[in-house]
DNA sequence: CGGCCGTTTGATGGAACTCAATCTACGTGG
DNA sequence: CCACGTAGATTGAGTTCCATCAAACGGCCG
């Protein structure tokens, strides 16, 4: 299965939903975001959005699509450091002369726009919250790689993706998009593709995971959270209107 | 060897040296820092400076001593997420109602003080730079755990500690303090203490590492950096007056 | 139809873990 | 001042999880 043709169902609305969950946006904010979105730049799947060591661009919003931050060693070993999903913010850096510490690569087709004037209090607040969530994701990734088995790592990662999808109202019932190849999952989890494949099969046998055509569904989320000691990010998540699953 | 009695040779000057390397401090800044340091709070070795989920205190400077950020699972597995060394800043968080995502534990005796009024441009700049370096350290830790062998992880970590020591002028010749037990190293590197011990012995046999009484010395730093593809943090490090090694 | 990307399967090896015991340095109290 | 307790370091034997190597399979697109 290739994801070059992955049809991203996320819209600008999803990105804005996420920001609104981080700080109470005013109507003005939403309008400004909508206008900024009209100036969005598009990136093809697999393209390099930012290079390692390149000067960091302005603060940007990921309007739709997925990307990842990656580090590659000279001998070819790759480690994916973190995922970027709709509504995530890039270039969160307050000091002058900022340089990107990592490359950023598009997974699917990606649309990016510049954050509108940061004059708005709520937008600045959302930006700060987003930075805090970014840090939590990095910390989680460290604990995942350092102390979980392959089986647990996979569950922990899927729980995180599910949680972040929910934040942007991208949970359709209990199903969510997972446009990652097993190779990307391996680079994310510090495993080989072969072992990722075997781990997924075990998850399927245990009826924990349904994985099909770029979508995933977890069973018994509560139990899984207990299994890997998963702690949701400390956010009073406003309940979102639930979208109908479309099979 | 216990580090409860570890004599920390770092002084307030080391912490200030680090900040000065991040942004050009004025004389006023230095004076304010010196005064703030007089109001420092002390923490005993092994004590919990901040609890996970506790409300985050004000922005603080670690004046002297070492600490670490940690996450513990219910079944007892521990992962050290990162180290805090003299001159490091805590509570780098711009949004309201911040809660610590991790516990912070003192390794040695620790002294902390509140950052003086952030009115100063240079201090704000130093704070931002420090945040960027924190992120780089987290990213490095992820790549370390995900893609390096035990042997490489140990080298990579020691190179990072050496680099950070240098930033606070805590490199004495080629020697630097390493007040960590093998158990802490294990929790930091995602290994067991037994394996850390064996890895250290291999490093000693290869004449890469000298480790004695809480101090470390690396040989052939250039070669080690190449071996693990170590990339120093992008900082134009102002050369510091070198301190005489004393031992 | 053929090639390619991604997935799946099998066989084998090795890096790191587990369990268990011993050793060493140091601080403490008798 | 020595006996003891404890934290940390070290060593050995056996095991397991995950990597490696190699090949085959499946769907999609040209």
Coordinates of C-alpha atoms (C1' of nucleotides) in Angstrom, one line a residue:
Chain A
X1 CA 0.0 0.0 0.0
X2 CA 1.4 3.4 -0.9
X3 CA 0.4 6.6 0.8
X4 CA 1.5 8.9 -2.0
X5 CA -2.1 8.9 -3.0
X6 CA -3.5 9.0 0.6
X7 CA -6.6 11.1 0.5
X8 CA -6.4 13.4 3.5
X9 CA -9.8 14.0 4.9
X10 CA -8.6 16.7 7.3
X11 CA -9.6 20.2 6.4
X12 CA -8.6 23.6 7.8
X13 CA -11.5 23.2 10.2
X14 CA -9.6 20.3 12.0
X15 CA -6.5 22.4 12.5
X16 CA -8.6 25.3 13.9
X17 CA -10.5 22.9 16.1
X18 CA -7.2 21.9 17.7
X19 CA -6.1 25.5 18.3
X20 CA -9.5 26.3 19.8
X21 CA -9.0 23.4 22.2
X22 CA -5.8 25.0 23.4
X23 CA -7.1 28.5 23.9
X24 CA -10.5 30.2 23.5
X25 CA -10.3 31.7 20.0
X26 CA -12.3 34.8 19.2
X27 CA -14.3 35.2 16.0
X28 CA -11.6 37.6 14.8
X29 CA -8.9 34.9 15.5
X30 CA -10.9 32.4 13.5
X31 CA -11.4 34.8 10.6
X32 CA -7.7 35.6 10.6
X33 CA -6.8 31.9 10.6
X34 CA -9.2 31.3 7.7
X35 CA -7.6 34.1 5.7
X36 CA -4.1 32.9 6.4
X37 CA -5.2 29.4 5.3
X38 CA -6.0 30.8 1.8
X39 CA -2.3 31.6 1.5
X40 CA -1.3 28.1 2.3
X41 CA 1.7 26.4 0.7
X42 CA 1.4 22.8 -0.4
X43 CA 4.0 20.1 -0.1
X44 CA 4.1 16.8 -1.9
X45 CA 4.3 13.5 0.0
X46 CA 7.9 12.5 0.9
X47 CA 9.1 16.0 0.3
X48 CA 11.4 17.8 2.7
X49 CA 9.6 20.7 4.2
X50 CA 12.5 21.9 6.3
X51 CA 16.1 20.7 6.2
X52 CA 18.3 20.0 9.2
X53 CA 20.3 23.1 9.9
X54 CA 18.3 25.3 7.6
X55 CA 17.2 28.7 9.0
X56 CA 13.9 28.2 10.7
X57 CA 11.0 29.8 8.8
X58 CA 8.3 31.8 10.5
X59 CA 5.9 30.2 12.8
X60 CA 3.6 28.0 10.7
X61 CA 0.4 26.0 11.2
X62 CA 0.1 22.6 9.7
X63 CA -3.4 22.9 8.2
X64 CA -3.7 19.4 6.9
X65 CA -1.6 16.3 6.3
X66 CA 1.0 14.5 8.4
X67 CA 4.7 15.1 8.6
X68 CA 7.6 14.0 10.9
X69 CA 10.8 15.3 12.4
X70 CA 13.7 13.1 11.6
X71 CA 17.4 12.6 12.2
X72 CA 19.5 10.6 9.9
X73 CA 23.0 9.2 10.7
X74 CA 25.7 9.0 8.2
X75 CA 25.5 5.2 8.1
X76 CA 21.9 5.5 7.1
X77 CA 20.2 4.7 10.4
X78 CA 17.1 6.9 10.8
X79 CA 15.2 8.0 13.8
X80 CA 11.8 9.7 13.6
X81 CA 11.7 12.1 16.5
X82 CA 8.1 13.0 16.5
X83 CA 5.0 13.4 14.4
X84 CA 3.3 16.5 13.1
X85 CA -0.5 16.3 12.7
X86 CA -3.1 18.8 11.6
X87 CA -3.3 21.8 13.9
X88 CA 0.3 21.3 15.1
X89 CA 2.6 24.4 15.1
X90 CA 6.1 24.6 13.6
X91 CA 8.9 27.0 14.4
X92 CA 8.1 27.4 18.0
X93 CA 11.2 29.2 18.9
X94 CA 11.7 32.5 20.7
X95 CA 15.3 33.3 20.1
X96 CA 17.0 35.1 17.2
X97 CA 18.9 33.3 14.5
X98 CA 17.0 30.0 15.0
X99 CA 18.1 27.0 13.0
X100 CA 16.1 23.8 12.6
X101 CA 17.5 21.1 14.8
X102 CA 15.9 18.4 12.6
X103 CA 14.6 17.8 9.1
X104 CA 10.9 17.9 8.6
X105 CA 9.5 15.5 6.0
X106 CA 5.9 15.3 4.7
X107 CA 4.2 12.0 5.0
X108 CA 1.1 12.8 3.0
X109 CA 0.3 15.9 1.1
X110 CA 0.8 18.7 3.5
X111 CA -0.6 22.3 3.6
X112 CA 1.1 24.9 5.7
X113 CA 0.3 28.5 6.4
X114 CA 1.9 31.3 8.4
X115 CA 0.4 32.1 11.7
X116 CA -1.5 35.4 11.5
X117 CA -0.2 38.4 13.5
X118 CA 0.5 37.2 16.9
X119 CA -1.3 40.2 18.3
X120 CA -4.1 38.1 19.5
X121 CA -3.8 37.0 23.1
X122 CA -5.6 33.7 22.4
X123 CA -3.3 32.8 19.6
X124 CA -0.2 33.5 21.6
X125 CA -1.7 31.4 24.3
X126 CA -2.5 28.6 21.9
X127 CA 1.1 28.7 20.7
X128 CA 2.5 28.4 24.1
X129 CA 0.1 25.5 24.9
X130 CA 1.1 23.8 21.7
X131 CA 4.8 24.1 22.6
X132 CA 4.0 22.5 26.0
X133 CA 2.3 19.6 24.2
X134 CA 5.2 19.3 21.9
X135 CA 7.5 18.8 24.8
X136 CA 5.2 16.3 26.4
X137 CA 5.2 14.3 23.1
X138 CA 9.0 14.3 23.1
X139 CA 9.1 13.2 26.8
X140 CA 6.7 10.4 26.0
X141 CA 8.8 9.3 23.1
X142 CA 11.8 9.1 25.3
X143 CA 10.0 6.9 27.9
X144 CA 8.6 4.8 25.1
X145 CA 11.9 4.0 23.6
X146 CA 13.7 3.7 26.9
X147 CA 11.4 1.5 28.9
X148 CA 8.7 -0.2 26.8
X149 CA 8.9 -3.5 24.8
X150 CA 8.1 -3.5 21.1
X151 CA 4.5 -4.6 21.8
X152 CA 4.0 -1.8 24.4
X153 CA 5.7 0.8 22.3
X154 CA 3.3 0.2 19.5
X155 CA 0.3 0.4 21.8
X156 CA 1.6 3.5 23.4
X157 CA 2.2 5.2 20.1
X158 CA -1.2 4.3 18.8
X159 CA -2.8 5.7 22.0
X160 CA -0.9 9.0 21.5
X161 CA -2.0 9.3 17.8
X162 CA -5.5 8.5 18.8
X163 CA -5.4 11.2 21.5
X164 CA -4.0 13.8 19.2
X165 CA -6.4 12.9 16.5
X166 CA -9.3 13.5 19.0
X167 CA -7.9 16.9 19.8
X168 CA -8.4 18.0 16.2
X169 CA -11.7 16.2 15.9
X170 CA -10.2 13.6 13.6
X171 CA -11.5 10.7 15.6
X172 CA -14.3 9.2 13.5
X173 CA -16.1 7.1 16.0
X174 CA -13.3 5.0 17.2
X175 CA -11.4 5.0 13.9
X176 CA -8.5 7.3 13.0
X177 CA -6.2 7.9 10.1
X178 CA -2.8 6.2 10.3
X179 CA -1.0 7.1 7.0
X180 CA 2.3 5.6 8.1
X181 CA 4.1 2.7 6.5
X182 CA 5.5 -0.1 8.6
X183 CA 9.0 1.3 7.8
X184 CA 8.1 4.7 9.3
X185 CA 6.6 3.0 12.3
X186 CA 9.9 1.2 12.7
X187 CA 11.9 4.4 12.5
X188 CA 9.6 6.0 15.0
X189 CA 9.7 3.1 17.5
X190 CA 13.4 2.2 17.2
X191 CA 12.6 -1.2 15.7
X192 CA 13.1 -3.0 12.4
X193 CA 10.2 -3.2 9.8
X194 CA 10.2 -6.9 10.2
X195 CA 9.6 -6.7 13.9
X196 CA 7.0 -4.0 13.5
X197 CA 5.2 -6.3 11.2
X198 CA 5.3 -9.2 13.7
X199 CA 4.2 -6.9 16.5
X200 CA 1.2 -5.7 14.5
X201 CA 0.2 -9.3 13.8
X202 CA 0.3 -10.1 17.5
X203 CA -1.9 -7.0 18.1
X204 CA -4.3 -8.2 15.5
X205 CA -4.4 -11.7 17.0
X206 CA -5.1 -10.3 20.4
X207 CA -7.9 -8.3 18.8
X208 CA -6.4 -5.1 20.0
X209 CA -5.9 -3.4 16.7
X210 CA -7.8 -3.2 13.4
X211 CA -5.5 -1.8 10.7
X212 CA -6.7 -1.4 7.1
X213 CA -6.1 1.0 4.2
X214 CA -4.4 3.7 6.3
X215 CA -6.9 3.6 9.1
X216 CA -6.7 2.2 12.6
X217 CA -9.1 1.2 15.3
X218 CA -8.2 0.2 18.8
X219 CA -10.2 -2.0 21.1
X220 CA -10.5 -1.6 24.8
X221 CA -8.7 1.7 25.0
X222 CA -9.0 1.8 28.8
X223 CA -7.3 -1.5 29.2
X224 CA -4.5 -0.6 26.8
X225 CA -3.9 2.7 28.7
X226 CA -3.5 0.7 31.9
X227 CA -1.2 -1.8 30.2
X228 CA 1.3 0.8 29.1
X229 CA 0.6 3.3 31.9
X230 CA -0.5 5.9 29.4
X231 CA -1.2 9.3 30.8
X232 CA -3.2 11.6 28.7
X233 CA -1.8 15.1 28.3
X234 CA -3.1 17.4 31.0
X235 CA -5.7 19.3 29.0
X236 CA -9.2 19.9 29.9
X237 CA -10.4 18.7 26.5
X238 CA -13.7 20.3 25.6
X239 CA -15.9 17.5 24.2
X240 CA -16.2 17.8 20.4
X241 CA -19.3 17.0 18.4
X242 CA -18.7 13.4 17.2
X243 CA -18.4 12.8 13.5
X244 CA -20.1 9.8 12.0
X245 CA -17.7 6.9 11.1
X246 CA -17.7 6.3 7.4
X247 CA -16.5 2.6 7.4
Chain B
X1 CA 30.7 4.9 46.0
X2 CA 27.9 7.2 47.2
X3 CA 27.3 10.6 45.9
X4 CA 25.3 11.8 48.9
X5 CA 28.6 13.3 50.0
X6 CA 29.6 14.4 46.5
X7 CA 31.4 17.7 46.8
X8 CA 30.1 19.9 44.1
X9 CA 32.9 22.2 42.9
X10 CA 30.5 24.2 40.8
X11 CA 29.8 27.7 42.0
X12 CA 27.4 30.4 41.0
X13 CA 30.0 31.6 38.6
X14 CA 29.6 28.4 36.5
X15 CA 25.9 29.0 36.1
X16 CA 26.4 32.6 35.1
X17 CA 29.1 31.5 32.7
X18 CA 26.6 29.3 30.9
X19 CA 24.0 32.0 30.7
X20 CA 26.6 34.4 29.4
X21 CA 27.4 32.0 26.6
X22 CA 23.8 32.0 25.5
X23 CA 23.4 35.8 25.4
X24 CA 25.6 38.8 26.1
X25 CA 24.8 39.7 29.7
X26 CA 25.3 43.2 30.9
X27 CA 26.9 44.1 34.2
X28 CA 23.4 44.9 35.5
X29 CA 22.3 41.4 34.6
X30 CA 25.3 39.8 36.3
X31 CA 24.7 41.9 39.4
X32 CA 21.0 40.9 39.5
X33 CA 21.9 37.3 39.1
X34 CA 24.4 37.5 41.9
X35 CA 21.8 39.0 44.2
X36 CA 19.2 36.4 43.2
X37 CA 21.7 33.7 44.0
X38 CA 21.9 35.0 47.6
X39 CA 18.2 33.9 47.9
X40 CA 18.9 30.4 46.7
X41 CA 17.0 27.4 48.0
X42 CA 19.0 24.3 48.8
X43 CA 17.9 20.7 48.1
X44 CA 19.4 17.6 49.5
X45 CA 20.7 14.8 47.3
X46 CA 17.9 12.4 46.2
X47 CA 15.2 14.9 47.2
X48 CA 12.3 15.6 44.9
X49 CA 12.5 19.2 43.7
X50 CA 9.3 19.1 41.7
X51 CA 6.7 16.4 41.7
X52 CA 5.0 15.2 38.5
X53 CA 1.8 17.0 38.0
X54 CA 2.7 19.6 40.6
X55 CA 2.0 23.2 39.7
X56 CA 5.1 24.6 38.0
X57 CA 7.1 27.1 40.1
X58 CA 8.5 30.3 38.7
X59 CA 11.3 30.2 36.3
X60 CA 14.4 29.0 38.2
X61 CA 18.1 28.8 37.6
X62 CA 20.0 25.7 38.7
X63 CA 23.0 27.4 40.4
X64 CA 24.9 24.3 41.3
X65 CA 24.5 20.6 41.5
X66 CA 22.9 18.1 39.2
X67 CA 19.3 16.9 38.9
X68 CA 17.2 14.9 36.5
X69 CA 13.8 14.8 35.0
X70 CA 12.2 11.4 35.5
X71 CA 9.1 9.4 34.7
X72 CA 8.2 6.3 36.7
X73 CA 5.7 3.6 35.7
X74 CA 3.4 1.9 38.1
X75 CA 5.4 -1.3 37.8
X76 CA 8.5 0.4 38.9
X77 CA 10.2 0.9 35.6
X78 CA 12.0 4.3 35.6
X79 CA 13.1 6.4 32.7
X80 CA 15.3 9.4 33.2
X81 CA 14.3 11.9 30.5
X82 CA 17.1 14.4 30.8
X83 CA 19.7 15.9 33.0
X84 CA 19.8 19.3 34.6
X85 CA 23.3 20.8 35.1
X86 CA 24.6 24.1 36.5
X87 CA 23.2 27.1 34.6
X88 CA 20.2 25.1 33.3
X89 CA 16.9 26.8 33.5
X90 CA 13.7 25.3 34.9
X91 CA 10.1 26.1 34.3
X92 CA 10.5 27.2 30.8
X93 CA 6.8 27.5 30.0
X94 CA 4.9 30.4 28.6
X95 CA 1.3 29.4 29.1
X96 CA -0.9 29.9 32.2
X97 CA -1.7 27.2 34.6
X98 CA 1.5 25.2 33.9
X99 CA 1.9 21.8 35.4
X100 CA 5.1 19.9 35.5
X101 CA 5.0 17.0 33.1
X102 CA 7.8 15.2 35.0
X103 CA 9.3 14.9 38.4
X104 CA 12.6 16.6 39.0
X105 CA 15.0 14.8 41.4
X106 CA 18.2 16.1 42.8
X107 CA 21.3 14.0 42.2
X108 CA 23.7 15.9 44.3
X109 CA 23.1 18.8 46.6
X110 CA 21.3 21.4 44.5
X111 CA 20.9 25.1 44.8
X112 CA 18.1 26.9 42.9
X113 CA 17.2 30.5 42.7
X114 CA 14.4 32.5 40.9
X115 CA 15.3 34.3 37.7
X116 CA 15.6 38.0 38.4
X117 CA 13.0 40.3 36.7
X118 CA 12.9 39.2 33.1
X119 CA 13.0 42.9 32.1
X120 CA 16.4 42.4 30.8
X121 CA 16.6 41.7 27.1
X122 CA 19.7 39.6 27.4
X123 CA 18.1 37.4 30.1
X124 CA 15.0 36.8 28.1
X125 CA 17.3 35.9 25.2
X126 CA 19.3 33.5 27.3
X127 CA 16.1 32.0 28.5
X128 CA 14.9 31.4 24.9
X129 CA 18.3 29.9 23.9
X130 CA 18.2 27.7 26.9
X131 CA 14.8 26.4 25.9
X132 CA 16.1 25.6 22.5
X133 CA 19.0 23.7 23.9
X134 CA 16.6 21.8 26.2
X135 CA 14.8 20.7 23.1
X136 CA 17.9 19.7 21.4
X137 CA 18.9 17.6 24.4
X138 CA 15.5 15.8 24.3
X139 CA 15.8 15.1 20.5
X140 CA 19.3 13.8 21.1
X141 CA 18.0 11.5 23.8
X142 CA 15.4 10.1 21.4
X143 CA 17.9 9.4 18.7
X144 CA 20.2 7.9 21.3
X145 CA 17.6 5.5 22.7
X146 CA 16.1 4.7 19.3
X147 CA 19.0 4.0 17.1
X148 CA 22.3 3.5 19.1
X149 CA 23.7 0.4 20.7
X150 CA 24.5 0.3 24.4
X151 CA 28.1 1.1 23.6
X152 CA 27.3 4.0 21.4
X153 CA 24.6 5.3 23.8
X154 CA 27.1 5.6 26.5
X155 CA 29.6 7.4 24.4
X156 CA 27.0 9.7 23.0
X157 CA 25.8 10.6 26.5
X158 CA 29.3 11.2 27.8
X159 CA 29.9 13.5 24.8
X160 CA 26.8 15.5 25.6
X161 CA 27.7 15.8 29.3
X162 CA 31.2 16.9 28.3
X163 CA 29.8 19.5 25.9
X164 CA 27.4 20.8 28.5
X165 CA 30.1 20.9 31.1
X166 CA 32.2 22.9 28.8
X167 CA 29.5 25.5 28.3
X168 CA 29.5 26.2 32.1
X169 CA 33.2 26.2 32.2
X170 CA 33.1 22.9 34.1
X171 CA 35.6 21.1 32.0
X172 CA 38.8 20.9 33.9
X173 CA 41.3 20.1 31.3
X174 CA 39.8 17.1 29.8
X175 CA 38.1 15.9 33.0
X176 CA 34.5 16.5 34.0
X177 CA 32.3 15.7 37.0
X178 CA 30.0 12.7 36.5
X179 CA 28.1 12.3 39.8
X180 CA 25.8 9.5 38.4
X181 CA 25.6 6.0 39.7
X182 CA 25.5 3.2 37.2
X183 CA 21.8 2.7 38.1
X184 CA 21.1 6.3 37.0
X185 CA 23.1 5.8 33.9
X186 CA 21.0 2.7 33.2
X187 CA 17.7 4.6 33.7
X188 CA 19.0 7.3 31.5
X189 CA 20.2 5.0 28.7
X190 CA 17.3 2.6 28.7
X191 CA 19.6 -0.3 29.9
X192 CA 20.0 -2.4 33.0
X193 CA 22.7 -1.6 35.6
X194 CA 24.4 -4.9 34.8
X195 CA 24.7 -4.0 31.2
X196 CA 25.9 -0.5 31.9
X197 CA 28.6 -2.0 34.0
X198 CA 29.8 -4.3 31.3
X199 CA 29.6 -1.4 28.7
X200 CA 31.8 0.8 30.9
X201 CA 34.3 -2.0 31.3
X202 CA 34.5 -2.4 27.5
X203 CA 35.0 1.4 27.2
X204 CA 37.8 1.2 29.8
X205 CA 39.4 -1.7 27.9
X206 CA 39.3 0.2 24.7
X207 CA 41.0 3.1 26.6
X208 CA 38.2 5.4 25.7
X209 CA 37.0 6.2 29.2
X210 CA 38.6 7.0 32.5
X211 CA 36.1 6.9 35.3
X212 CA 37.0 7.4 38.9
X213 CA 35.5 8.9 42.0
X214 CA 32.7 10.7 40.2
X215 CA 34.9 12.1 37.5
X216 CA 35.2 11.1 33.9
X217 CA 37.8 11.7 31.1
X218 CA 37.3 10.7 27.5
X219 CA 40.1 10.0 25.1
X220 CA 40.0 10.8 21.4
X221 CA 36.9 12.9 21.5
X222 CA 37.1 13.6 17.8
X223 CA 37.1 9.9 17.0
X224 CA 34.2 9.3 19.4
X225 CA 32.2 12.0 17.8
X226 CA 32.6 10.5 14.4
X227 CA 31.8 7.0 15.8
X228 CA 28.3 8.0 17.1
X229 CA 27.8 10.8 14.5
X230 CA 27.6 13.4 17.4
X231 CA 26.7 16.9 16.3
X232 CA 27.5 19.6 18.8
X233 CA 24.6 22.0 19.5
X234 CA 24.6 25.0 17.1
X235 CA 26.1 27.6 19.4
X236 CA 29.0 29.8 18.6
X237 CA 30.7 28.9 21.9
X238 CA 32.8 31.8 23.1
X239 CA 36.1 30.3 24.2
X240 CA 36.4 30.2 28.0
X241 CA 39.5 30.7 30.0
X242 CA 40.7 27.1 30.7
X243 CA 40.8 26.0 34.3
X244 CA 43.7 24.0 35.6
X245 CA 42.9 20.4 36.2
X246 CA 43.4 19.6 39.8
X247 CA 44.2 15.9 40.4
Chain C
dC1 C1' 1.7 -7.4 -18.2
dG2 C1' 5.7 -6.2 -15.4
dG3 C1' 8.0 -3.6 -12.0
dC4 C1' 7.9 -1.4 -7.7
dC5 C1' 6.8 -0.5 -3.1
dG6 C1' 5.2 -2.2 1.0
dT7 C1' 4.0 -6.3 3.5
dT8 C1' 4.7 -11.0 5.1
dT9 C1' 7.1 -15.2 6.4
dG10 C1' 11.1 -18.3 7.8
dA11 C1' 15.6 -19.4 9.8
dT12 C1' 19.4 -18.0 12.5
dG13 C1' 22.3 -15.1 15.4
dG14 C1' 23.4 -11.8 18.9
dA15 C1' 22.8 -7.9 22.0
dA16 C1' 20.9 -7.0 26.1
dC17 C1' 18.0 -8.9 30.0
dT18 C1' 17.3 -11.8 34.2
dC19 C1' 18.6 -13.9 38.3
dA20 C1' 21.8 -14.6 41.7
dA21 C1' 25.9 -14.1 44.1
dT22 C1' 30.1 -11.7 45.5
dC23 C1' 32.9 -7.8 46.2
dT24 C1' 34.2 -3.2 47.8
dA25 C1' 34.0 1.2 50.0
dC26 C1' 32.2 3.8 53.3
dG27 C1' 29.5 5.4 57.2
dT28 C1' 27.8 4.2 61.8
dG29 C1' 27.3 2.6 66.2
dG30 C1' 29.0 -0.4 69.9
Chain D
dC1 C1' 38.8 1.0 66.6
dC2 C1' 36.6 -2.6 64.8
dA3 C1' 32.2 -5.0 63.5
dC4 C1' 28.5 -4.4 60.9
dG5 C1' 25.1 -2.7 57.5
dT6 C1' 24.3 -0.7 53.3
dA7 C1' 24.7 1.2 48.6
dG8 C1' 27.0 0.6 44.7
dA9 C1' 30.0 -2.0 41.6
dT10 C1' 31.3 -6.4 39.6
dT11 C1' 31.0 -11.2 37.9
dG12 C1' 28.8 -15.6 36.0
dA13 C1' 25.3 -18.5 33.8
dG14 C1' 21.2 -18.9 31.3
dT15 C1' 17.4 -16.8 28.6
dT16 C1' 14.7 -13.8 25.5
dC17 C1' 13.6 -10.4 22.6
dC18 C1' 14.7 -8.3 18.7
dA19 C1' 18.0 -7.9 14.7
dT20 C1' 19.7 -9.8 10.5
dC21 C1' 19.5 -12.1 6.2
dA22 C1' 16.9 -13.8 2.6
dA23 C1' 13.0 -14.7 0.0
dA24 C1' 8.2 -14.6 -1.4
dC25 C1' 3.9 -12.3 -1.8
dG26 C1' 0.4 -8.6 -2.8
dG27 C1' -1.6 -4.5 -4.7
dC28 C1' -1.1 -0.5 -7.5
dC29 C1' 0.4 2.2 -11.4
dG30 C1' 2.4 2.9 -15.7

